[in-house]
GROMACS .gro file of C-alpha atoms in nm:
model
  330
    1MET     CA    1  12.495 -20.393  -5.090
    2SER     CA    2  12.323 -20.676  -4.922
    3ARG     CA    3  12.053 -20.579  -4.698
    4SER     CA    4  11.955 -20.748  -4.397
    5HIS     CA    5  11.626 -20.638  -4.208
    6VAL     CA    6  11.543 -20.605  -3.874
    7THR     CA    7  11.174 -20.723  -3.833
    8ARG     CA    8  10.954 -20.638  -3.561
    9LEU     CA    9  11.156 -20.701  -3.255
   10PRO     CA   10  11.009 -20.802  -2.916
   11LEU     CA   11  10.941 -20.475  -2.705
   12ALA     CA   12  11.234 -20.603  -2.456
   13ARG     CA   13  11.485 -20.619  -2.714
   14ARG     CA   14  11.362 -20.304  -2.910
   15GLN     CA   15  11.417 -20.157  -2.565
   16LEU     CA   16  11.759 -20.226  -2.557
   17LEU     CA   17  11.838 -20.071  -2.862
   18GLY     CA   18  11.655 -19.773  -2.762
   19GLY     CA   19  11.961 -19.570  -2.634
   20LEU     CA   20  12.335 -19.606  -2.559
   21THR     CA   21  12.256 -19.579  -2.203
   22ALA     CA   22  12.006 -19.853  -2.200
   23THR     CA   23  12.260 -20.082  -2.394
   24ALA     CA   24  12.546 -19.955  -2.160
   25ALA     CA   25  12.313 -20.091  -1.881
   26VAL     CA   26  12.218 -20.432  -2.035
   27LEU     CA   27  12.574 -20.496  -2.131
   28GLY     CA   28  12.691 -20.412  -1.740
   29LEU     CA   29  12.830 -20.078  -1.843
   30SER     CA   30  12.781 -19.723  -1.620
   31ALA     CA   31  12.734 -19.442  -1.813
   32CYS     CA   32  12.732 -19.122  -1.724
   33GLY     CA   33  10.926 -18.500  -1.807
   34VAL     CA   34  10.734 -18.347  -2.083
   35SER     CA   35  10.359 -18.322  -2.111
   36GLY     CA   36  10.168 -18.220  -2.393
   37SER     CA   37   9.963 -18.356  -2.685
   38GLY     CA   38   9.842 -18.289  -3.048
   39ASP     CA   39   9.988 -18.318  -3.426
   40GLN     CA   40  10.209 -18.051  -3.561
   41ASP     CA   41  10.043 -17.850  -3.821
   42GLY     CA   42  10.236 -17.942  -4.156
   43ASP     CA   43  10.063 -17.678  -4.382
   44SER     CA   44  10.190 -17.346  -4.221
   45ALA     CA   45  10.334 -17.108  -4.504
   46LYS     CA   46  10.694 -17.083  -4.574
   47SER     CA   47  10.878 -16.786  -4.348
   48ASP     CA   48  11.207 -16.660  -4.285
   49GLY     CA   49  11.326 -16.903  -3.986
   50GLY     CA   50  11.503 -16.788  -3.686
   51ASP     CA   51  11.790 -16.674  -3.882
   52GLY     CA   52  11.682 -16.552  -4.209
   53GLY     CA   53  11.779 -16.877  -4.361
   54GLY     CA   54  11.414 -16.966  -4.469
   55THR     CA   55  11.232 -17.265  -4.428
   56ARG     CA   56  11.122 -17.616  -4.573
   57LYS     CA   57  10.887 -17.870  -4.518
   58VAL     CA   58  11.000 -18.214  -4.425
   59LYS     CA   59  10.744 -18.556  -4.412
   60ALA     CA   60  10.814 -18.720  -4.074
   61ASP     CA   61  10.669 -18.992  -3.892
   62ASN     CA   62  10.475 -18.727  -3.689
   63GLY     CA   63  10.354 -18.515  -4.008
   64THR     CA   64  10.489 -18.271  -4.256
   65ILE     CA   65  10.705 -18.053  -4.052
   66GLU     CA   66  10.848 -17.722  -4.111
   67VAL     CA   67  11.208 -17.695  -4.045
   68PRO     CA   68  11.489 -17.435  -4.101
   69VAL     CA   69  11.659 -17.488  -4.436
   70ASP     CA   70  11.993 -17.509  -4.247
   71PRO     CA   71  11.942 -17.569  -3.898
   72GLN     CA   72  12.209 -17.448  -3.650
   73ARG     CA   73  12.094 -17.527  -3.294
   74ILE     CA   74  11.949 -17.888  -3.293
   75VAL     CA   75  11.861 -18.073  -2.978
   76VAL     CA   76  11.821 -18.470  -3.003
   77LEU     CA   77  11.623 -18.648  -2.751
   78GLU     CA   78  11.824 -19.001  -2.786
   79ASN     CA   79  12.190 -19.063  -2.812
   80TYR     CA   80  12.193 -19.250  -3.156
   81ASP     CA   81  12.038 -18.934  -3.278
   82ALA     CA   82  12.372 -18.763  -3.153
   83LEU     CA   83  12.568 -19.005  -3.289
   84MET     CA   84  12.425 -18.987  -3.656
   85LEU     CA   85  12.417 -18.601  -3.645
   86VAL     CA   86  12.804 -18.594  -3.555
   87GLU     CA   87  12.866 -18.810  -3.843
   88LEU     CA   88  12.683 -18.584  -4.043
   89GLY     CA   89  12.924 -18.269  -3.942
   90ILE     CA   90  12.688 -18.153  -3.692
   91VAL     CA   91  12.731 -18.124  -3.305
   92PRO     CA   92  12.393 -18.099  -3.131
   93VAL     CA   93  12.350 -17.832  -2.875
   94GLY     CA   94  12.139 -18.050  -2.631
   95VAL     CA   95  12.178 -18.424  -2.574
   96PRO     CA   96  12.054 -18.704  -2.312
   97ASP     CA   97  12.230 -18.780  -2.025
   98GLY     CA   98  12.498 -19.057  -2.091
   99ALA     CA   99  12.560 -18.930  -2.469
  100ALA     CA  100  12.905 -18.878  -2.420
  101ALA     CA  101  12.987 -19.240  -2.351
  102GLU     CA  102  13.367 -19.294  -2.368
  103LYS     CA  103  13.387 -19.649  -2.368
  104LEU     CA  104  13.120 -19.667  -2.613
  105MET     CA  105  13.247 -19.463  -2.890
  106PRO     CA  106  13.549 -19.366  -3.119
  107ALA     CA  107  13.772 -19.102  -2.921
  108GLU     CA  108  13.706 -18.845  -3.195
  109ILE     CA  109  13.320 -18.868  -3.156
  110TYR     CA  110  13.352 -18.876  -2.782
  111GLU     CA  111  13.562 -18.545  -2.784
  112LYS     CA  112  13.293 -18.359  -2.998
  113LEU     CA  113  13.016 -18.469  -2.755
  114LYS     CA  114  13.158 -18.454  -2.411
  115GLY     CA  115  13.109 -18.072  -2.356
  116VAL     CA  116  12.735 -18.076  -2.495
  117LYS     CA  117  12.455 -17.972  -2.248
  118THR     CA  118  12.238 -18.239  -2.145
  119ILE     CA  119  11.851 -18.210  -2.149
  120GLY     CA  120  11.771 -18.521  -1.901
  121ALA     CA  121  11.769 -18.884  -1.947
  122SER     CA  122  11.690 -19.063  -2.243
  123GLY     CA  123  11.294 -19.110  -2.245
  124SER     CA  124  11.242 -18.831  -2.006
  125PRO     CA  125  11.326 -18.478  -2.163
  126ASN     CA  126  11.326 -18.178  -1.962
  127SER     CA  127  11.156 -17.918  -2.145
  128GLN     CA  128  11.298 -17.627  -1.949
  129ALA     CA  129  11.652 -17.735  -2.006
  130ILE     CA  130  11.576 -17.784  -2.391
  131ALA     CA  131  11.393 -17.447  -2.407
  132ALA     CA  132  11.717 -17.270  -2.215
  133LEU     CA  133  11.904 -17.395  -2.544
  134GLU     CA  134  11.702 -17.199  -2.770
  135PRO     CA  135  11.682 -17.504  -3.047
  136ASP     CA  136  11.579 -17.412  -3.405
  137LEU     CA  137  11.526 -17.812  -3.425
  138ILE     CA  138  11.412 -18.100  -3.214
  139ILE     CA  139  11.499 -18.460  -3.356
  140ASP     CA  140  11.375 -18.781  -3.214
  141GLN     CA  141  11.355 -19.159  -3.315
  142PHE     CA  142  11.196 -19.351  -2.968
  143TRP     CA  143  10.986 -19.108  -2.775
  144LYS     CA  144  10.705 -18.968  -2.995
  145ASP     CA  145  10.445 -18.931  -2.698
  146LYS     CA  146  10.714 -18.747  -2.494
  147SER     CA  147  10.852 -18.533  -2.794
  148ALA     CA  148  10.495 -18.392  -2.883
  149GLY     CA  149  10.473 -18.126  -2.652
  150LEU     CA  150  10.827 -17.962  -2.737
  151LYS     CA  151  10.679 -17.847  -3.051
  152LYS     CA  152  10.593 -17.539  -2.832
  153ILE     CA  153  10.958 -17.477  -2.826
  154ALA     CA  154  11.094 -17.579  -3.146
  155PRO     CA  155  10.992 -17.782  -3.465
  156VAL     CA  156  11.006 -18.133  -3.368
  157VAL     CA  157  11.079 -18.430  -3.642
  158TYR     CA  158  11.010 -18.772  -3.539
  159PHE     CA  159  11.146 -19.080  -3.751
  160ASP     CA  160  11.030 -19.400  -3.583
  161TRP     CA  161  11.280 -19.641  -3.488
  162HIS     CA  162  11.157 -19.792  -3.177
  163THR     CA  163  10.883 -20.000  -3.386
  164SER     CA  164  10.947 -19.963  -3.755
  165GLY     CA  165  11.190 -20.217  -3.794
  166SER     CA  166  11.420 -19.999  -3.994
  167LEU     CA  167  11.800 -20.028  -4.009
  168TRP     CA  168  12.044 -19.779  -3.879
  169HIS     CA  169  12.131 -19.655  -4.230
  170GLU     CA  170  11.774 -19.599  -4.334
  171GLN     CA  171  11.720 -19.389  -3.995
  172ILE     CA  172  12.050 -19.184  -4.057
  173ALA     CA  173  11.904 -19.106  -4.412
  174LYS     CA  174  11.624 -18.967  -4.258
  175ILE     CA  175  11.785 -18.752  -4.031
  176ALA     CA  176  12.033 -18.625  -4.302
  177GLY     CA  177  11.727 -18.539  -4.512
  178ALA     CA  178  11.562 -18.350  -4.210
  179VAL     CA  179  11.861 -18.143  -4.174
  180GLY     CA  180  11.985 -18.080  -4.541
  181ARG     CA  181  12.306 -18.316  -4.536
  182GLU     CA  182  12.212 -18.579  -4.780
  183ASP     CA  183  12.565 -18.465  -4.974
  184ARG     CA  184  12.759 -18.575  -4.708
  185LEU     CA  185  12.570 -18.899  -4.631
  186THR     CA  186  12.619 -19.024  -4.997
  187LYS     CA  187  12.969 -18.996  -4.987
  188LEU     CA  188  12.991 -19.193  -4.666
  189LYS     CA  189  12.759 -19.468  -4.800
  190LYS     CA  190  12.977 -19.477  -5.137
  191ARG     CA  191  13.260 -19.535  -4.877
  192TYR     CA  192  13.085 -19.805  -4.694
  193GLU     CA  193  12.979 -19.975  -4.982
  194ALA     CA  194  13.329 -19.968  -5.160
  195ARG     CA  195  13.454 -20.143  -4.849
  196LEU     CA  196  13.210 -20.381  -4.869
  197GLU     CA  197  13.270 -20.484  -5.216
  198GLU     CA  198  13.690 -20.491  -5.140
  199VAL     CA  199  13.623 -20.724  -4.841
  200GLN     CA  200  13.389 -20.961  -5.042
  201LYS     CA  201  13.646 -20.964  -5.344
  202ASN     CA  202  13.938 -21.058  -5.154
  203TYR     CA  203  13.749 -21.321  -4.907
  204ARG     CA  204  13.506 -21.462  -5.113
  205LYS     CA  205  13.615 -21.820  -5.014
  206GLN     CA  206  13.595 -21.791  -4.641
  207ILE     CA  207  13.255 -21.588  -4.663
  208ASP     CA  208  13.092 -21.848  -4.867
  209SER     CA  209  13.235 -22.140  -4.681
  210THR     CA  210  13.180 -21.988  -4.289
  211LYS     CA  211  12.910 -21.965  -4.025
  212TRP     CA  212  12.951 -21.642  -3.779
  213ILE     CA  213  12.783 -21.498  -3.504
  214SER     CA  214  12.812 -21.168  -3.302
  215LEU     CA  215  12.710 -21.202  -2.917
  216SER     CA  216  12.778 -21.061  -2.604
  217GLY     CA  217  12.717 -21.145  -2.237
  218GLY     CA  218  12.419 -21.097  -2.019
  219PRO     CA  219  12.293 -21.091  -1.687
  220ASN     CA  220  12.245 -21.394  -1.438
  221GLY     CA  221  12.384 -21.659  -1.650
  222LYS     CA  222  12.248 -21.538  -1.986
  223PHE     CA  223  12.418 -21.394  -2.315
  224PHE     CA  224  12.280 -21.273  -2.621
  225ILE     CA  225  12.347 -21.382  -2.956
  226GLY     CA  226  12.321 -21.116  -3.266
  227THR     CA  227  12.428 -20.754  -3.182
  228PRO     CA  228  12.352 -20.463  -3.412
  229MET     CA  229  12.665 -20.555  -3.577
  230ALA     CA  230  12.492 -20.831  -3.734
  231THR     CA  231  12.369 -20.598  -3.997
  232VAL     CA  232  12.703 -20.547  -4.107
  233MET     CA  233  12.801 -20.902  -4.124
  234ARG     CA  234  12.517 -20.956  -4.305
  235ASP     CA  235  12.617 -20.666  -4.555
  236VAL     CA  236  12.974 -20.835  -4.590
  237GLY     CA  237  12.758 -21.159  -4.687
  238LEU     CA  238  12.844 -21.371  -4.385
  239THR     CA  239  12.599 -21.672  -4.288
  240MET     CA  240  12.470 -21.604  -3.933
  241GLY     CA  241  12.499 -21.938  -3.737
  242ALA     CA  242  12.386 -22.045  -3.380
  243GLY     CA  243  12.020 -22.059  -3.494
  244LEU     CA  244  11.981 -21.672  -3.506
  245PRO     CA  245  11.678 -21.652  -3.699
  246ASP     CA  246  11.682 -21.451  -4.051
  247LYS     CA  247  11.686 -21.098  -4.041
  248GLU     CA  248  11.728 -21.073  -3.683
  249ALA     CA  249  11.989 -20.844  -3.560
  250GLY     CA  250  11.971 -20.932  -3.188
  251PHE     CA  251  11.965 -20.971  -2.898
  252VAL     CA  252  11.820 -21.299  -2.854
  253THR     CA  253  11.880 -21.457  -2.542
  254LYS     CA  254  12.058 -21.768  -2.435
  255SER     CA  255  12.157 -21.937  -2.117
  256TYR     CA  256  12.488 -22.063  -2.045
  257GLU     CA  257  12.361 -22.429  -2.109
  258GLU     CA  258  12.298 -22.351  -2.439
  259ILE     CA  259  12.659 -22.234  -2.526
  260GLU     CA  260  12.668 -22.569  -2.713
  261ASP     CA  261  12.473 -22.390  -3.007
  262LEU     CA  262  12.760 -22.169  -3.111
  263ARG     CA  263  12.939 -22.525  -3.225
  264ASP     CA  264  12.819 -22.457  -3.563
  265CYS     CA  265  13.007 -22.143  -3.597
  266ASP     CA  266  13.339 -22.131  -3.770
  267GLY     CA  267  13.369 -21.739  -3.614
  268ILE     CA  268  13.255 -21.569  -3.316
  269ILE     CA  269  13.274 -21.203  -3.271
  270TYR     CA  270  13.215 -21.084  -2.917
  271SER     CA  271  13.158 -20.736  -2.782
  272VAL     CA  272  13.427 -20.522  -2.594
  273GLN     CA  273  13.445 -20.160  -2.511
  274TYR     CA  274  13.656 -19.889  -2.647
  275ASP     CA  275  13.939 -19.940  -2.407
  276ASP     CA  276  13.933 -20.297  -2.545
  277ARG     CA  277  13.807 -20.460  -2.222
  278PRO     CA  278  13.475 -20.654  -2.236
  279THR     CA  279  13.204 -20.568  -2.009
  280PRO     CA  280  13.166 -20.777  -1.707
  281PRO     CA  281  12.867 -20.986  -1.822
  282THR     CA  282  13.102 -21.063  -2.139
  283GLN     CA  283  13.395 -21.139  -1.937
  284ALA     CA  284  13.202 -21.424  -1.724
  285LEU     CA  285  13.102 -21.536  -2.043
  286LEU     CA  286  13.457 -21.588  -2.198
  287ASP     CA  287  13.564 -21.709  -1.837
  288HIS     CA  288  13.302 -21.992  -1.838
  289LYS     CA  289  13.437 -22.337  -1.865
  290LEU     CA  290  13.192 -22.440  -2.172
  291TRP     CA  291  13.290 -22.135  -2.376
  292LYS     CA  292  13.672 -22.230  -2.331
  293GLN     CA  293  13.553 -22.571  -2.460
  294LEU     CA  294  13.419 -22.453  -2.814
  295PRO     CA  295  13.628 -22.571  -3.093
  296THR     CA  296  13.589 -22.201  -3.243
  297VAL     CA  297  13.761 -22.066  -2.905
  298LYS     CA  298  14.019 -22.325  -2.894
  299GLY     CA  299  14.149 -22.258  -3.260
  300GLY     CA  300  14.167 -21.904  -3.169
  301ARG     CA  301  13.882 -21.786  -3.414
  302ALA     CA  302  13.691 -21.586  -3.111
  303PHE     CA  303  13.745 -21.228  -3.188
  304PRO     CA  304  13.668 -20.889  -3.014
  305SER     CA  305  13.464 -20.600  -3.161
  306LYS     CA  306  13.456 -20.235  -3.028
  307HIS     CA  307  13.189 -20.156  -3.282
  308PHE     CA  308  12.885 -20.364  -3.188
  309LEU     CA  309  12.651 -20.061  -3.160
  310MET     CA  310  12.546 -19.965  -3.519
  311ALA     CA  311  12.456 -19.596  -3.495
  312ASN     CA  312  12.632 -19.449  -3.821
  313TYR     CA  313  12.886 -19.525  -4.113
  314THR     CA  314  13.180 -19.465  -3.877
  315PHE     CA  315  13.072 -19.755  -3.660
  316ALA     CA  316  12.966 -19.973  -3.958
  317LEU     CA  317  13.329 -19.911  -4.152
  318GLY     CA  318  13.509 -20.020  -3.831
  319ALA     CA  319  13.299 -20.329  -3.806
  320VAL     CA  320  13.436 -20.398  -4.185
  321ASP     CA  321  13.762 -20.374  -4.068
  322GLU     CA  322  13.746 -20.613  -3.766
  323ILE     CA  323  13.545 -20.826  -3.993
  324GLU     CA  324  13.806 -20.857  -4.243
  325ALA     CA  325  14.065 -20.899  -3.971
  326ALA     CA  326  13.884 -21.203  -3.856
  327LEU     CA  327  13.842 -21.329  -4.199
  328LYS     CA  328  14.201 -21.335  -4.277
  329LYS     CA  329  14.239 -21.593  -3.965
  330VAL     CA  330  13.979 -21.836  -4.062
   0.00000   0.00000   0.00000
């Protein structure tokens, strides 16, 4: 599999990737405090754990943490964490507000998350709400300072996605290790790699001879080139156009006056919701006269994508399907 890396994103764009709620806000969607400090002690002896199932040690970015061998009640502090756990066959017992965003995820995932109790907004976990759920493990990828005090409630494993530049599949691998679901993840990864190989074999000519970009609308006469889907586009082997920097996944801000930068793209993939409707900012971009004058748009080579948020292999496989459908038309 080809590997495209997101290097150190500027803080504003990293924050846009900080959760589905934040992403929903920047794309024009609506989607439905902890104190304490100190490092967790990773040197404690093995014990039976809460249900007698034993514990093991996991190396995380906040230390070596003793966790249940088979955690049953997991609280997550970010919406991406929830999507990754569901992919691994685990429905968390506590999620941030807005984790069940019907317009931003497949129906089967939404159905699993919509009834889960919430523990406060992303970045503002409510310790009392978390304690009431009696978790045996807490997972965090974005809010190290906020999650540190929660170790008084349950073990906290923190895998830095906020500043590390890791890709989504690197992060889900860490979470799979923390909850003992590596075998399930291996099967998903093999399925993804098989689909990549299939598309690369069947559409090699189109892949080698075209340039692409993924984008979405933004506020105040702006749009963004590059979305998290760009990682999958690069895995397929597509060359990115519109001046998107190498190894950059997005979001790179452009003004409407820069729509002309898209002229080198043979194919454009723009973001829509799971109801197949663009968000208001993206619809404004699609309605703009400069957009409509692009040769790629006039030629019918601008394609919608529901899978622009990369949270797990379900999203990635959906993105591959959409890329394949687009390649058939160029």
